[in-house]
Every structure is written in C-alpha cells, then in structure tokens.
Short mmCIF file of C-alpha atoms in Angstrom, two decimals:
data_model
loop_
_atom_site.label_atom_id
_atom_site.label_comp_id
_atom_site.label_asym_id
_atom_site.label_seq_id
_atom_site.Cartn_x
_atom_site.Cartn_y
_atom_site.Cartn_z
CA MET A 1 12.83 29.59 24.45
CA SER A 2 15.41 29.53 21.62
CA VAL A 3 14.98 32.43 19.02
CA LYS A 4 14.40 29.43 16.56
CA GLN A 5 11.50 28.07 18.43
CA GLU A 6 10.24 31.57 18.82
CA ILE A 7 10.22 32.07 15.20
CA PHE A 8 8.69 28.65 14.73
CA ASP A 9 6.19 29.40 17.24
CA PHE A 10 5.07 32.78 15.70
CA PHE A 11 4.73 31.48 12.08
CA THR A 12 3.06 28.26 12.84
CA GLU A 13 0.46 30.42 15.03
CA LEU A 14 0.12 32.77 12.09
CA VAL A 15 -0.53 30.11 9.50
CA GLU A 16 -3.05 28.33 11.65
CA LYS A 17 -4.86 31.49 12.62
CA VAL A 18 -5.24 32.37 8.85
CA SER A 19 -5.68 29.11 7.06
CA GLY A 20 -6.36 26.36 9.73
CA ILE A 21 -3.32 24.58 8.78
CA SER A 22 -1.75 23.06 11.89
CA TYR A 23 2.09 22.28 12.03
CA GLN A 24 3.17 20.02 14.76
CA SER A 25 6.45 20.12 16.21
CA GLY A 26 8.94 18.16 14.13
CA LYS A 27 8.24 20.20 11.17
CA GLU A 28 10.79 23.11 12.36
CA TYR A 29 13.21 22.09 9.58
CA LEU A 30 10.84 22.17 6.95
CA ILE A 31 9.27 25.62 8.04
CA GLU A 32 12.82 27.12 8.42
CA ASN A 33 13.96 26.03 5.13
CA ARG A 34 10.81 27.29 3.27
CA LEU A 35 10.81 30.68 5.15
CA THR A 36 14.57 31.07 4.82
CA GLU A 37 14.23 30.68 0.94
CA LEU A 38 11.40 33.43 0.87
CA ALA A 39 13.35 35.75 3.19
CA LEU A 40 16.47 35.74 0.81
CA SER A 41 14.47 36.02 -2.33
CA LEU A 42 12.50 39.01 -0.85
CA GLY A 43 15.87 40.53 -0.19
CA TYR A 44 16.27 40.03 3.67
CA LYS A 45 19.66 39.15 5.35
CA ASP A 46 18.26 36.08 7.07
CA LEU A 47 15.04 34.56 8.69
CA LYS A 48 15.39 36.43 11.80
CA SER A 49 15.45 39.77 9.86
CA PHE A 50 12.57 38.54 7.85
CA TYR A 51 10.66 37.48 11.32
CA GLN A 52 11.42 41.06 12.79
CA LYS A 53 9.67 42.77 9.69
CA VAL A 54 6.63 40.38 9.82
CA LYS A 55 6.14 40.84 13.39
CA ASN A 56 6.27 44.69 13.16
CA ASN A 57 4.58 45.30 9.77
CA LEU A 58 2.56 42.35 8.26
CA THR A 59 1.26 43.56 5.04
CA PRO A 60 -1.31 41.47 3.03
CA THR A 61 1.00 40.87 0.41
CA LEU A 62 3.57 39.45 2.71
CA LEU A 63 0.88 37.44 4.46
CA ASN A 64 -0.02 35.80 0.95
CA GLN A 65 3.69 35.15 0.33
CA ILE A 66 4.15 33.29 3.77
CA ILE A 67 0.97 31.28 3.12
CA ASP A 68 2.08 30.26 -0.40
CA VAL A 69 5.35 28.91 0.91
CA LEU A 70 3.90 27.04 4.05
CA THR A 71 1.14 25.40 2.26
CA THR A 72 1.51 22.09 0.84
CA ASN A 73 0.70 21.92 -3.01
CA GLU A 74 1.43 18.27 -3.65
CA THR A 75 -1.02 17.24 -6.62
CA TYR A 76 -1.07 15.53 -9.89
CA PHE A 77 -3.34 14.39 -12.84
CA PHE A 78 -5.86 11.54 -11.81
CA ARG A 79 -4.41 11.44 -8.37
CA ASP A 80 -5.03 7.75 -6.87
CA GLN A 81 -6.79 6.96 -10.26
CA HIS A 82 -9.89 5.06 -8.35
CA PRO A 83 -11.49 8.07 -7.26
CA PHE A 84 -11.82 9.24 -11.02
CA GLU A 85 -12.94 5.71 -12.01
CA ALA A 86 -15.65 6.12 -9.41
CA ILE A 87 -16.62 9.40 -10.84
CA LYS A 88 -16.57 8.22 -14.24
CA ASN A 89 -18.48 4.83 -13.73
CA HIS A 90 -20.81 5.62 -11.16
CA ILE A 91 -21.33 9.37 -9.86
CA LEU A 92 -21.48 11.13 -13.27
CA PRO A 93 -23.99 8.67 -14.69
CA GLU A 94 -25.96 8.73 -11.72
CA LEU A 95 -26.02 12.65 -11.63
CA ILE A 96 -26.95 12.96 -15.09
CA GLN A 97 -30.05 10.74 -14.41
CA LYS A 98 -30.84 12.57 -11.32
CA ARG A 99 -30.50 16.16 -12.63
CA GLU A 100 -32.40 15.46 -15.95
CA LYS A 101 -35.03 18.26 -14.81
CA GLU A 102 -32.40 20.85 -13.81
CA LYS A 103 -29.84 19.78 -16.69
CA GLN A 104 -27.05 21.26 -14.45
CA ILE A 105 -24.26 19.39 -12.52
CA LYS A 106 -22.09 21.67 -10.36
CA ILE A 107 -18.78 20.02 -9.03
CA TRP A 108 -16.39 21.72 -6.58
CA SER A 109 -12.70 20.85 -6.27
CA ALA A 110 -11.79 22.28 -2.79
CA ALA A 111 -7.96 23.03 -2.32
CA CYS A 112 -7.30 22.50 -6.06
CA SER A 113 -3.57 23.48 -5.98
CA THR A 114 -2.19 23.84 -9.32
CA GLY A 115 -5.12 22.68 -11.09
CA GLN A 116 -4.66 19.08 -11.96
CA GLU A 117 -7.54 17.74 -10.15
CA PRO A 118 -10.38 19.84 -11.65
CA TYR A 119 -8.65 19.55 -15.23
CA SER A 120 -8.63 15.83 -14.59
CA ILE A 121 -12.58 15.97 -13.93
CA ALA A 122 -12.92 18.27 -17.10
CA MET A 123 -11.16 15.83 -19.23
CA LEU A 124 -13.37 12.88 -18.04
CA ILE A 125 -16.43 14.93 -18.88
CA LEU A 126 -15.17 15.83 -22.43
CA GLU A 127 -13.99 12.17 -22.99
CA TYR A 128 -16.91 10.15 -21.73
CA PHE A 129 -19.93 12.63 -21.42
CA SER A 130 -19.60 14.84 -24.33
CA LYS A 131 -22.89 14.00 -25.86
CA TYR A 132 -24.56 15.68 -23.00
CA LEU A 133 -22.72 18.74 -23.14
CA SER A 134 -25.15 20.45 -25.67
CA THR A 135 -27.92 19.95 -23.35
CA TYR A 136 -26.55 19.87 -19.68
CA LYS A 137 -24.37 22.55 -18.02
CA PHE A 138 -21.31 21.15 -16.35
CA SER A 139 -19.43 23.71 -14.06
CA ILE A 140 -16.31 23.02 -11.93
CA TYR A 141 -15.60 25.38 -9.24
CA ALA A 142 -11.95 25.32 -8.23
CA THR A 143 -10.47 27.00 -5.23
CA ASP A 144 -7.21 27.23 -3.24
CA ILE A 145 -5.78 29.34 -0.68
CA SER A 146 -2.37 29.65 -2.62
CA GLN A 147 -2.34 32.76 -4.80
CA SER A 148 0.86 31.19 -6.64
CA ALA A 149 -0.73 27.87 -7.23
CA LEU A 150 -4.18 29.43 -8.56
CA LYS A 151 -2.00 31.59 -11.03
CA LYS A 152 -0.41 28.56 -12.33
CA ALA A 153 -3.71 26.58 -12.53
CA LYS A 154 -5.45 29.40 -14.44
CA GLU A 155 -2.35 29.47 -16.90
CA GLY A 156 -2.71 25.83 -17.50
CA ILE A 157 0.77 25.19 -18.41
CA TYR A 158 2.49 22.05 -16.90
CA ASN A 159 6.18 20.83 -17.51
CA GLN A 160 7.17 17.34 -18.64
CA ILE A 161 7.48 15.85 -15.29
CA GLU A 162 3.95 17.22 -14.17
CA VAL A 163 2.29 15.64 -17.25
CA ASN A 164 3.97 12.37 -16.74
CA ARG A 165 2.49 12.09 -13.40
CA GLY A 166 -0.91 10.27 -13.79
CA LEU A 167 -1.80 11.57 -17.14
CA PRO A 168 -2.72 8.96 -19.80
CA VAL A 169 -0.70 9.66 -23.00
CA THR A 170 -3.97 9.60 -25.00
CA PHE A 171 -5.34 12.64 -22.92
CA LEU A 172 -2.02 14.25 -23.03
CA VAL A 173 -2.00 14.13 -26.87
CA LYS A 174 -5.85 15.00 -27.18
CA TYR A 175 -5.95 17.64 -24.68
CA PHE A 176 -2.64 19.34 -24.54
CA LYS A 177 -0.42 21.42 -26.97
CA GLN A 178 3.33 21.17 -26.53
CA GLU A 179 4.87 24.53 -26.32
CA GLY A 180 8.78 24.05 -26.11
CA SER A 181 9.56 21.68 -23.13
CA SER A 182 5.90 22.60 -21.51
CA TRP A 183 2.35 21.67 -22.31
CA ARG A 184 -0.67 23.98 -22.53
CA ILE A 185 -4.04 22.65 -21.60
CA ASP A 186 -6.77 22.86 -24.43
CA GLU A 187 -9.18 25.82 -24.02
CA LYS A 188 -12.26 23.58 -24.18
CA VAL A 189 -11.01 21.84 -20.85
CA LYS A 190 -10.33 25.30 -19.22
CA ALA A 191 -13.58 26.55 -20.14
CA LEU A 192 -15.43 23.80 -17.73
CA VAL A 193 -13.32 25.09 -14.69
CA LYS A 194 -13.62 28.39 -12.75
CA PHE A 195 -10.71 29.21 -10.54
CA GLU A 196 -11.17 31.22 -7.39
CA TYR A 197 -9.31 32.22 -4.22
CA LEU A 198 -10.92 30.71 -1.11
CA ASN A 199 -9.72 30.12 2.50
CA LEU A 200 -11.72 26.99 3.50
CA LEU A 201 -12.25 28.57 7.09
CA GLU A 202 -14.53 31.06 5.17
CA THR A 203 -16.69 28.64 3.20
CA ASP A 204 -19.86 29.59 5.24
CA LYS A 205 -19.42 33.39 4.38
CA LYS A 206 -17.92 32.94 0.88
CA VAL A 207 -19.54 30.09 -1.02
CA LYS A 208 -23.01 30.65 -1.67
CA GLU A 209 -23.83 27.87 -4.24
CA ASN A 210 -24.51 24.15 -3.65
CA PHE A 211 -22.90 21.13 -5.50
CA ASP A 212 -23.65 17.83 -6.53
CA LEU A 213 -19.96 16.45 -6.04
CA ILE A 214 -17.35 17.92 -3.71
CA LEU A 215 -13.72 16.65 -3.87
CA CYS A 216 -11.62 17.86 -0.74
CA ARG A 217 -8.77 15.45 -0.81
CA TYR A 218 -5.79 15.39 1.42
CA VAL A 219 -6.80 18.69 3.17
CA LEU A 220 -8.37 17.60 6.62
CA ILE A 221 -5.18 15.98 7.60
CA TYR A 222 -3.47 19.20 8.12
CA PHE A 223 -6.05 20.90 10.34
CA SER A 224 -6.75 20.54 14.01
CA LYS A 225 -9.52 18.33 15.18
CA GLU A 226 -11.70 21.72 15.90
CA THR A 227 -10.85 23.30 12.38
CA LYS A 228 -11.51 19.84 10.84
CA THR A 229 -14.95 19.71 12.06
CA GLN A 230 -15.52 23.33 11.16
CA VAL A 231 -14.47 22.82 7.55
CA PHE A 232 -16.20 19.62 6.97
CA ARG A 233 -19.49 20.89 8.64
CA ALA A 234 -19.39 23.68 5.89
CA LEU A 235 -18.55 21.30 2.97
CA TRP A 236 -21.32 19.17 3.91
CA ASN A 237 -23.76 22.22 4.37
CA THR A 238 -22.80 23.16 0.51
CA LEU A 239 -23.72 19.42 -0.83
CA ASN A 240 -26.81 18.94 -2.58
CA LYS A 241 -29.12 16.15 -1.54
CA GLY A 242 -28.31 13.07 -3.41
CA GLY A 243 -24.60 14.52 -4.03
CA TYR A 244 -21.30 13.06 -3.23
CA LEU A 245 -18.18 14.16 -1.16
CA ILE A 246 -15.05 12.51 -1.70
CA LEU A 247 -12.19 12.76 0.75
CA GLY A 248 -8.49 11.64 0.53
CA ALA A 249 -7.83 7.74 0.76
CA THR A 250 -6.67 8.14 4.28
CA GLU A 251 -9.06 10.72 5.85
CA ILE A 252 -12.35 10.18 7.54
CA PRO A 253 -15.16 12.62 8.53
CA PRO A 254 -14.55 14.12 12.10
CA PHE A 255 -18.15 13.62 12.59
CA ASN A 256 -21.18 11.67 11.04
CA PRO A 257 -24.09 14.03 9.88
CA PRO A 258 -27.63 12.17 10.30
CA ASP A 259 -27.98 12.47 6.56
CA MET A 260 -24.74 10.88 5.58
CA GLU A 261 -24.18 7.45 4.16
CA LYS A 262 -20.88 6.02 3.64
CA LYS A 263 -20.71 4.12 0.30
CA LEU A 264 -17.97 2.09 -1.39
CA LEU A 265 -17.86 2.68 -5.38
CA GLY A 266 -15.16 0.38 -6.75
CA LYS A 267 -12.41 0.97 -4.31
CA THR A 268 -13.21 4.59 -3.50
CA VAL A 269 -14.99 5.37 -0.39
CA VAL A 270 -17.46 8.24 -0.67
CA PHE A 271 -20.13 10.16 1.37
CA PHE A 272 -23.50 10.34 0.01
CA LYS A 273 -25.79 13.04 1.17
CA LYS A 274 -29.41 11.15 1.61
CA GLU A 275 -32.15 12.54 -0.22
CA THR A 276 -34.72 11.96 2.50
#
C-alpha cells in the first residue's frame, strides 16, 4: 500500500467512524487537498507529518478541525426554492391549524451548515405568518457537526456572493443590514433559530424533543447504507404524528416505516407521519 493510500484510508475511516460520512475511492485528491491546507495552516511541514501527529496523538480539537475540513458545507438561501414553497403554501398552514390547541410548532433543520436553511424558514414565518407570532410559538432547532459552520451561522453575517444565491432582493432589503461588503441578518430572524452542535449519529441519545417538520437535505447521500438507515430511523422517531420530513431532491428513504406516507406538495416530495 502506498503512503498516500495509507493516509487516505486512515482519515476516511476516522471520519466515517466519528461522523458517518463515507468517502468512496476517487475522492483522494479532494481529501489530500483539504487536509494539506489544514496541515500547513496549523504549522506542519506537509500532510505526512500531520498524519503522524494525528495517528499518535489525536486531540478533540484536532478531530474537530479534521471533521470541519472534510464535511461538505454547500448551502444557500432558499435552496431548490420549491421545498420552501411547499412549507409556505401547504405545511405551515396545515400545522398552524393542527396545533391550534398546543399553539406551538417545532422545526428542525438537521445539518444546517452555515445557517441559510433555518434562516430561510425563519424569514418565511416572519413574512407570511407574522400574525400568528403573538399567539403561537415557532421554534427552529438547527444543528450541524461542523463547529466552524455553526460559528458562522450564529454570527449571521454573509458576503455578497452568499446573499446573491437564492435570496430574493426584497428579503435582503427587509431582513439584512449592510456592514461594509457584508450583510448581517436581522435579530428578529435570529431570535427564531437556536443553533447547536450535533452529530446525527447521536440523534437518539442527544435529541430529547419531537418536531412537526424536519429538514435533512443532501445529507443521507454521504452515508453508507447502514448509517443511512440508522440516521433515518432516528429522524423518523423524533417526528411528531401529523408531521413532515423533507429530504434532498435526489434522496429517498432507506426503508419505509409503516406509518409513513409519501406525498407530493407542488413539486416537492415529502414524507408524512400518519396520525393513526
């Protein structure tokens, strides 16, 4: 086995064990590039010397830094657009009606990356459902495994390229304040979202509440079949009856729970948890 292959195997096994993310062969170049950049930024001569250090003395800080550079943080505001149309036109009006007694609607953005997805939902609520804010409690729980992504999400500051991707100009003007070349999201949008570190492999142990709407988009594709099943089961268990789960456009559930109904809302495929 070449040294390169040994290093690739070591880091991919480490990442899969910790996060569930499975890197297939063919990704060596991507991993080498990202890890080399990290190694040099931390003062190591090259990837090989960084590998030796990690192999012999892996600290929690180092592990976080490795997970950060090897997890994909691709996201943008109102990504794919149509799921947000489904939330606005079908899901939230239905949930508001269903939860009239509890007066509470809980949403979970799983693998929220740098925050664009949960903030998009918060802006939808403020824009189209503000009349319910005085009587209903809307809460958005947003989690990710990347500490650096969460730090940026909590800050709520985005550059011009980031706000140009998917965000309607009217929302930019209404819900952001320009600071130099960046844009800061309004505090009232932030107030609806609570960000937390979460490894989805630990959902069963760490997530103690249930949700009416869960978004876990473009995440399962990075997992092995076994991990996919484990994570999907945990997500389904935290979904309230009468609630909805939205996956990425190209993703399908690894198995079909008996209480699951697949529905098409506009252009969006959603998974509904039957109430009986």
